[in-house]
PDB file of C-alpha atoms in Angstrom:
ATOM      1  CA  LYS A   1     -51.635 -63.215  21.811  1.00 42.00           C
ATOM      2  CA  THR A   2     -51.435 -65.257  18.959  1.00 44.00           C
ATOM      3  CA  SER A   3     -50.106 -64.967  15.404  1.00 45.00           C
ATOM      4  CA  ALA A   4     -52.192 -63.826  12.665  1.00 45.00           C
ATOM      5  CA  ASN A   5     -55.696 -65.284  12.467  1.00 49.00           C
ATOM      6  CA  VAL A   6     -58.140 -65.779   9.855  1.00 49.00           C
ATOM      7  CA  SER A   7     -60.746 -63.711  10.774  1.00 64.00           C
ATOM      8  CA  GLY A   8     -63.552 -65.033   7.944  1.00 73.00           C
ATOM      9  CA  ALA A   9     -63.448 -66.055   4.788  1.00 78.00           C
ATOM     10  CA  MET A  10     -65.924 -64.444   1.535  1.00 80.00           C
ATOM     11  CA  CYS A  11     -66.597 -64.041  -2.109  1.00 82.00           C
ATOM     12  CA  LEU A  12     -65.069 -61.353  -3.644  1.00 84.00           C
ATOM     13  CA  GLY A  13     -68.611 -60.224  -5.695  1.00 88.00           C
ATOM     14  CA  ALA A  14     -71.533 -61.363  -7.129  1.00 89.00           C
ATOM     15  CA  ILE A  15     -73.520 -61.225 -10.254  1.00 90.00           C
ATOM     16  CA  SER A  16     -76.652 -61.522 -10.359  1.00 90.00           C
ATOM     17  CA  ILE A  17     -78.655 -62.500 -13.932  1.00 86.00           C
ATOM     18  CA  GLY A  18     -81.977 -61.645 -14.333  1.00 83.00           C
ATOM     19  CA  TRP A  19     -82.977 -63.092 -17.909  1.00 77.00           C
ATOM     20  CA  LYS A  20     -86.313 -63.533 -20.214  1.00 75.00           C
ATOM     21  CA  PRO A  21     -85.720 -65.811 -22.416  1.00 72.00           C
ATOM     22  CA  ALA A  22     -86.761 -64.938 -26.088  1.00 71.00           C
ATOM     23  CA  GLY A  23     -89.013 -67.661 -27.847  1.00 67.00           C
ATOM     24  CA  LEU A  24     -88.849 -68.555 -30.947  1.00 70.00           C
ATOM     25  CA  SER A  25     -92.186 -69.233 -32.766  1.00 69.00           C
ATOM     26  CA  LEU A  26     -92.691 -72.400 -35.585  1.00 67.00           C
ATOM     27  CA  SER A  27     -92.600 -70.677 -39.114  1.00 68.00           C
ATOM     28  CA  SER A  28     -95.660 -71.119 -41.408  1.00 67.00           C
ATOM     29  CA  GLU A  29     -95.383 -74.169 -43.284  1.00 69.00           C
ATOM     30  CA  MET A  30     -94.690 -75.816 -39.422  1.00 63.00           C
ATOM     31  CA  ALA A  31     -97.978 -74.226 -38.679  1.00 57.00           C
ATOM     32  CA  SER A  32    -100.750 -75.487 -41.809  1.00 54.00           C
ATOM     33  CA  THR A  33     -99.346 -79.090 -41.690  1.00 53.00           C
ATOM     34  CA  ASP A  34    -101.274 -79.688 -38.754  1.00 54.00           C
ATOM     35  CA  GLY A  35    -104.690 -79.634 -39.525  1.00 58.00           C
ATOM     36  CA  ASN A  36    -106.039 -80.523 -36.095  1.00 61.00           C
ATOM     37  CA  ASN A  37    -103.918 -77.965 -34.046  1.00 59.00           C
ATOM     38  CA  SER A  38    -102.336 -80.634 -31.968  1.00 58.00           C
ATOM     39  CA  MET A  39     -99.552 -78.735 -31.754  1.00 57.00           C
ATOM     40  CA  LEU A  40    -101.227 -75.779 -29.731  1.00 60.00           C
ATOM     41  CA  ASP A  41     -99.944 -75.935 -26.107  1.00 61.00           C
ATOM     42  CA  GLU A  42    -100.348 -73.695 -23.642  1.00 63.00           C
ATOM     43  CA  PHE A  43     -97.474 -71.614 -25.368  1.00 61.00           C
ATOM     44  CA  GLY A  44     -98.528 -71.367 -28.846  1.00 63.00           C
ATOM     45  CA  LEU A  45     -96.573 -72.285 -31.898  1.00 63.00           C
ATOM     46  CA  ALA A  46     -93.639 -71.619 -29.742  1.00 63.00           C
ATOM     47  CA  HIS A  47     -89.949 -73.586 -29.228  1.00 63.00           C
ATOM     48  CA  GLY A  48     -86.726 -73.737 -27.640  1.00 65.00           C
ATOM     49  CA  PRO A  49     -86.626 -71.273 -24.826  1.00 67.00           C
ATOM     50  CA  LEU A  50     -90.077 -70.992 -23.216  1.00 66.00           C
ATOM     51  CA  ILE A  51     -91.176 -67.737 -22.565  1.00 68.00           C
ATOM     52  CA  LEU A  52     -91.733 -67.615 -18.918  1.00 70.00           C
ATOM     53  CA  SER A  53     -93.579 -64.993 -17.049  1.00 72.00           C
ATOM     54  CA  ASN A  54     -91.886 -65.766 -13.631  1.00 75.00           C
ATOM     55  CA  ILE A  55     -87.988 -66.828 -13.894  1.00 78.00           C
ATOM     56  CA  ALA A  56     -85.450 -66.635 -10.867  1.00 81.00           C
ATOM     57  CA  PRO A  57     -82.351 -65.078 -11.062  1.00 85.00           C
ATOM     58  CA  MET A  58     -78.896 -66.670 -11.724  1.00 86.00           C
ATOM     59  CA  LYS A  59     -76.570 -65.547  -8.677  1.00 90.00           C
ATOM     60  CA  PHE A  60     -72.732 -66.108  -9.754  1.00 91.00           C
ATOM     61  CA  TYR A  61     -70.770 -66.702  -6.807  1.00 90.00           C
ATOM     62  CA  GLY A  62     -67.016 -65.267  -7.286  1.00 89.00           C
ATOM     63  CA  PRO A  63     -63.695 -66.337  -5.284  1.00 89.00           C
ATOM     64  CA  ARG A  64     -63.702 -67.158  -1.776  1.00 88.00           C
ATOM     65  CA  CYS A  65     -60.480 -65.668   0.384  1.00 85.00           C
ATOM     66  CA  HIS A  66     -60.058 -65.480   3.550  1.00 81.00           C
ATOM     67  CA  VAL A  67     -59.900 -62.612   5.625  1.00 78.00           C
ATOM     68  CA  LEU A  68     -56.743 -61.760   7.765  1.00 76.00           C
ATOM     69  CA  ASP A  69     -55.988 -59.640  10.686  1.00 81.00           C
ATOM     70  CA  ALA A  70     -53.982 -56.945  10.527  1.00 86.00           C
ATOM     71  CA  PRO A  71     -50.525 -57.565  11.863  1.00 91.00           C
ATOM     72  CA  PHE A  72     -49.949 -53.420  11.941  1.00 92.00           C
ATOM     73  CA  LYS A  73     -51.858 -50.860  13.653  1.00 93.00           C
ATOM     74  CA  ALA A  74     -50.982 -47.771  13.026  1.00 93.00           C
ATOM     75  CA  LYS A  75     -51.881 -44.646  14.748  1.00 92.00           C
ATOM     76  CA  MET A  76     -50.916 -40.482  14.590  1.00 90.00           C
ATOM     77  CA  LEU A  77     -50.161 -39.351  18.285  1.00 91.00           C
ATOM     78  CA  LYS A  78     -49.479 -35.819  17.906  1.00 87.00           C
ATOM     79  CA  CYS A  79     -49.989 -33.355  15.265  1.00 87.00           C
ATOM     80  CA  PRO A  80     -50.621 -29.878  16.389  1.00 89.00           C
ATOM     81  CA  SER A  81     -53.002 -27.724  15.063  1.00 84.00           C
ATOM     82  CA  ALA A  82     -51.787 -24.052  14.163  1.00 88.00           C
ATOM     83  CA  PRO A  83     -47.269 -23.980  15.230  1.00 93.00           C
ATOM     84  CA  LYS A  84     -46.374 -20.914  15.486  1.00 94.00           C
ATOM     85  CA  VAL A  85     -43.286 -19.431  13.034  1.00 94.00           C
ATOM     86  CA  GLY A  86     -39.998 -20.311  14.328  1.00 93.00           C
ATOM     87  CA  THR A  87     -41.404 -22.352  17.745  1.00 94.00           C
ATOM     88  CA  PRO A  88     -40.009 -26.168  17.259  1.00 95.00           C
ATOM     89  CA  PHE A  89     -43.270 -28.431  17.010  1.00 94.00           C
ATOM     90  CA  ARG A  90     -43.799 -32.573  17.132  1.00 94.00           C
ATOM     91  CA  VAL A  91     -45.668 -34.940  14.955  1.00 92.00           C
ATOM     92  CA  SER A  92     -45.460 -38.681  16.327  1.00 93.00           C
ATOM     93  CA  TYR A  93     -46.844 -41.793  14.769  1.00 93.00           C
ATOM     94  CA  GLN A  94     -47.570 -45.011  16.569  1.00 95.00           C
ATOM     95  CA  VAL A  95     -46.977 -48.517  14.696  1.00 95.00           C
ATOM     96  CA  THR A  96     -47.832 -51.961  16.991  1.00 95.00           C
ATOM     97  CA  ASN A  97     -46.684 -55.572  15.380  1.00 94.00           C
ATOM     98  CA  GLN A  98     -49.980 -56.979  15.898  1.00 93.00           C
ATOM     99  CA  THR A  99     -47.827 -60.257  15.255  1.00 91.00           C
ATOM    100  CA  ALA A 100     -45.347 -63.353  16.382  1.00 93.00           C
ATOM    101  CA  LYS A 101     -42.635 -62.455  14.253  1.00 92.00           C
ATOM    102  CA  SER A 102     -40.074 -59.907  14.148  1.00 93.00           C
ATOM    103  CA  GLN A 103     -40.839 -57.498  11.167  1.00 92.00           C
ATOM    104  CA  THR A 104     -39.007 -54.827   9.144  1.00 93.00           C
ATOM    105  CA  LEU A 105     -40.180 -51.584   8.314  1.00 94.00           C
ATOM    106  CA  GLN A 106     -39.457 -49.635   5.420  1.00 94.00           C
ATOM    107  CA  LEU A 107     -40.029 -46.730   6.487  1.00 93.00           C
ATOM    108  CA  SER A 108     -39.509 -42.984   4.485  1.00 91.00           C
ATOM    109  CA  MET A 109     -40.554 -39.534   4.357  1.00 87.00           C
ATOM    110  CA  ASN A 110     -41.229 -37.576   0.874  1.00 79.00           C
ATOM    111  CA  SER A 111     -41.398 -33.542  -0.081  1.00 63.00           C
ATOM    112  CA  ASN A 112     -44.046 -34.549  -2.532  1.00 53.00           C
ATOM    113  CA  GLN A 113     -46.330 -37.150  -4.632  1.00 45.00           C
ATOM    114  CA  ARG A 114     -43.411 -38.481  -7.063  1.00 46.00           C
ATOM    115  CA  GLY A 115     -41.761 -39.567  -3.773  1.00 45.00           C
ATOM    116  CA  ASP A 116     -38.267 -37.799  -4.369  1.00 48.00           C
ATOM    117  CA  ALA A 117     -36.120 -37.640  -0.788  1.00 48.00           C
ATOM    118  CA  VAL A 118     -36.993 -34.221   1.425  1.00 46.00           C
ATOM    119  CA  PRO A 119     -33.630 -32.022   0.460  1.00 46.00           C
ATOM    120  CA  ALA A 120     -31.089 -31.260   3.549  1.00 42.00           C
ATOM    121  CA  SER A 121     -32.830 -27.418   3.151  1.00 45.00           C
ATOM    122  CA  ASN A 122     -36.065 -26.545   3.530  1.00 56.00           C
ATOM    123  CA  SER A 123     -36.893 -22.707   3.329  1.00 71.00           C
ATOM    124  CA  GLU A 124     -39.914 -23.423   4.794  1.00 85.00           C
ATOM    125  CA  LEU A 125     -39.539 -26.230   6.928  1.00 88.00           C
ATOM    126  CA  LEU A 126     -36.759 -27.537   8.907  1.00 90.00           C
ATOM    127  CA  ILE A 127     -37.237 -30.945  10.108  1.00 90.00           C
ATOM    128  CA  ALA A 128     -35.454 -33.261  12.212  1.00 89.00           C
ATOM    129  CA  GLY A 129     -35.685 -36.960  13.024  1.00 86.00           C
ATOM    130  CA  LYS A 130     -35.263 -40.054  11.359  1.00 87.00           C
ATOM    131  CA  MET A 131     -36.156 -39.606   7.412  1.00 88.00           C
ATOM    132  CA  GLN A 132     -34.719 -42.887   5.538  1.00 91.00           C
ATOM    133  CA  GLY A 133     -33.738 -46.247   6.501  1.00 92.00           C
ATOM    134  CA  GLU A 134     -35.426 -49.426   7.896  1.00 93.00           C
ATOM    135  CA  ALA A 135     -36.971 -50.191  11.658  1.00 92.00           C
ATOM    136  CA  GLN A 136     -36.874 -53.803  13.073  1.00 93.00           C
ATOM    137  CA  MET A 137     -39.693 -54.775  15.620  1.00 94.00           C
ATOM    138  CA  GLY A 138     -40.182 -57.544  18.176  1.00 94.00           C
ATOM    139  CA  PRO A 139     -43.408 -59.435  18.281  1.00 95.00           C
ATOM    140  CA  TRP A 140     -46.124 -57.850  19.461  1.00 95.00           C
ATOM    141  CA  GLU A 141     -43.543 -54.509  19.676  1.00 95.00           C
ATOM    142  CA  GLU A 142     -44.728 -51.244  19.822  1.00 95.00           C
ATOM    143  CA  LYS A 143     -42.602 -48.290  18.391  1.00 94.00           C
ATOM    144  CA  VAL A 144     -43.415 -44.515  18.555  1.00 94.00           C
ATOM    145  CA  PHE A 145     -41.773 -42.559  14.833  1.00 93.00           C
ATOM    146  CA  SER A 146     -41.340 -39.417  16.120  1.00 93.00           C
ATOM    147  CA  PHE A 147     -40.558 -36.562  13.542  1.00 92.00           C
ATOM    148  CA  THR A 148     -39.426 -32.873  15.391  1.00 93.00           C
ATOM    149  CA  PHE A 149     -40.847 -29.686  12.315  1.00 93.00           C
ATOM    150  CA  MET A 150     -39.967 -25.684  12.490  1.00 93.00           C
ATOM    151  CA  SER A 151     -41.908 -23.623  10.094  1.00 92.00           C
ATOM    152  CA  MET A 152     -39.420 -20.586   8.910  1.00 92.00           C
ATOM    153  CA  ILE A 153     -42.732 -18.961   7.214  1.00 92.00           C
ATOM    154  CA  ALA A 154     -46.413 -17.936   8.141  1.00 92.00           C
ATOM    155  CA  GLY A 155     -49.484 -19.549   6.289  1.00 91.00           C
ATOM    156  CA  LYS A 156     -50.053 -22.978   4.509  1.00 90.00           C
ATOM    157  CA  VAL A 157     -47.383 -25.058   4.953  1.00 89.00           C
ATOM    158  CA  SER A 158     -46.886 -28.176   3.076  1.00 86.00           C
ATOM    159  CA  ARG A 159     -45.605 -31.191   5.499  1.00 87.00           C
ATOM    160  CA  PRO A 160     -43.830 -33.752   4.000  1.00 88.00           C
ATOM    161  CA  GLN A 161     -45.686 -36.821   2.714  1.00 88.00           C
ATOM    162  CA  LEU A 162     -44.128 -40.113   5.401  1.00 89.00           C
ATOM    163  CA  SER A 163     -44.979 -43.867   4.159  1.00 91.00           C
ATOM    164  CA  VAL A 164     -43.466 -46.986   6.253  1.00 93.00           C
ATOM    165  CA  SER A 165     -44.168 -50.563   4.850  1.00 93.00           C
ATOM    166  CA  SER A 166     -43.709 -53.698   5.534  1.00 92.00           C
ATOM    167  CA  GLY A 167     -40.956 -55.869   3.718  1.00 88.00           C
ATOM    168  CA  ARG A 168     -42.455 -59.278   5.033  1.00 87.00           C
ATOM    169  CA  HIS A 169     -46.526 -58.588   4.264  1.00 86.00           C
ATOM    170  CA  GLN A 170     -45.425 -55.937   1.035  1.00 87.00           C
ATOM    171  CA  THR A 171     -48.406 -53.308   2.170  1.00 87.00           C
ATOM    172  CA  TRP A 172     -48.460 -50.099   3.138  1.00 89.00           C
ATOM    173  CA  VAL A 173     -48.609 -49.187   7.187  1.00 91.00           C
ATOM    174  CA  ILE A 174     -48.422 -45.893   7.200  1.00 90.00           C
ATOM    175  CA  ASN A 175     -48.966 -44.038   3.205  1.00 89.00           C
ATOM    176  CA  GLU A 176     -49.678 -40.462   3.844  1.00 85.00           C
ATOM    177  CA  SER A 177     -49.722 -40.288  -0.618  1.00 79.00           C
ATOM    178  CA  ASN A 178     -53.084 -40.645  -0.287  1.00 72.00           C
ATOM    179  CA  ASN A 179     -54.334 -38.292   2.254  1.00 68.00           C
ATOM    180  CA  LEU A 180     -53.404 -34.516   1.093  1.00 59.00           C
ATOM    181  CA  SER A 181     -55.800 -32.722   3.426  1.00 58.00           C
ATOM    182  CA  SER A 182     -53.264 -34.035   6.760  1.00 63.00           C
ATOM    183  CA  GLN A 183     -49.853 -32.737   5.526  1.00 77.00           C
ATOM    184  CA  THR A 184     -51.056 -29.486   5.397  1.00 83.00           C
ATOM    185  CA  LEU A 185     -50.425 -27.197   8.275  1.00 87.00           C
ATOM    186  CA  PHE A 186     -51.780 -23.586   8.719  1.00 90.00           C
ATOM    187  CA  VAL A 187     -48.488 -21.863  10.756  1.00 92.00           C
ATOM    188  CA  LEU A 188     -49.248 -19.097  12.726  1.00 92.00           C
ATOM    189  CA  PRO A 189     -47.180 -15.551  12.962  1.00 90.00           C
TER     190      PRO A 189
END
C-alpha cells in the first residue's frame, strides 16, 4: 500500500459568459457629413463593438486543485433496527487508517446538537463505552469503536451523536450531527 496519492486534478468550477455586444450608432452630425455614403458598410453607421449574431461564449475556469485519496474509511458495523426495553444492544463503527502514518483521533459522544457532553445519568438511555478522548491508530490499522446501550423506555429514543475527528488532517472521520435520522431508535416494549 502507499500513502495518500493524488487521485486527480480538477477545477473548482467554471463560469461561462454568453454576451451580445451592444453597437453604438454614429451621431446624425457625422452621418450628414458623409455625402457619398463612403462610411456605409455591412454594419451601417455603427462604431465601437460590432453587433454580431453568433458569438462564442467565453469560458473562465476556476483554480485547479488536487484531489487526494481519503485518509480514513469509516462504516457502521452494527446498529439494531428495533431494540427492546431493558435489553442491552451494541452500536459499532469500524475506522480504517488508509495512510502510512500514525494518526490521532479525537472521539466525542454528545447528547445534543450544541455539542454538550452526555450527562452521567440519562433516564432514557444507559450508555457504556469510551465517551470522550483520544485514540491512536497505526499505519493501515483498522479499529472498531463499540458502545453498549440499554433503553429504559419504549418508543422513540434519540441516541447520542458520535463525532470522530482527525488531528493531523483537521477533518471529520465520523460526524453524526449532520444525520439526525441515524440517531433515532424505536425501542420495542
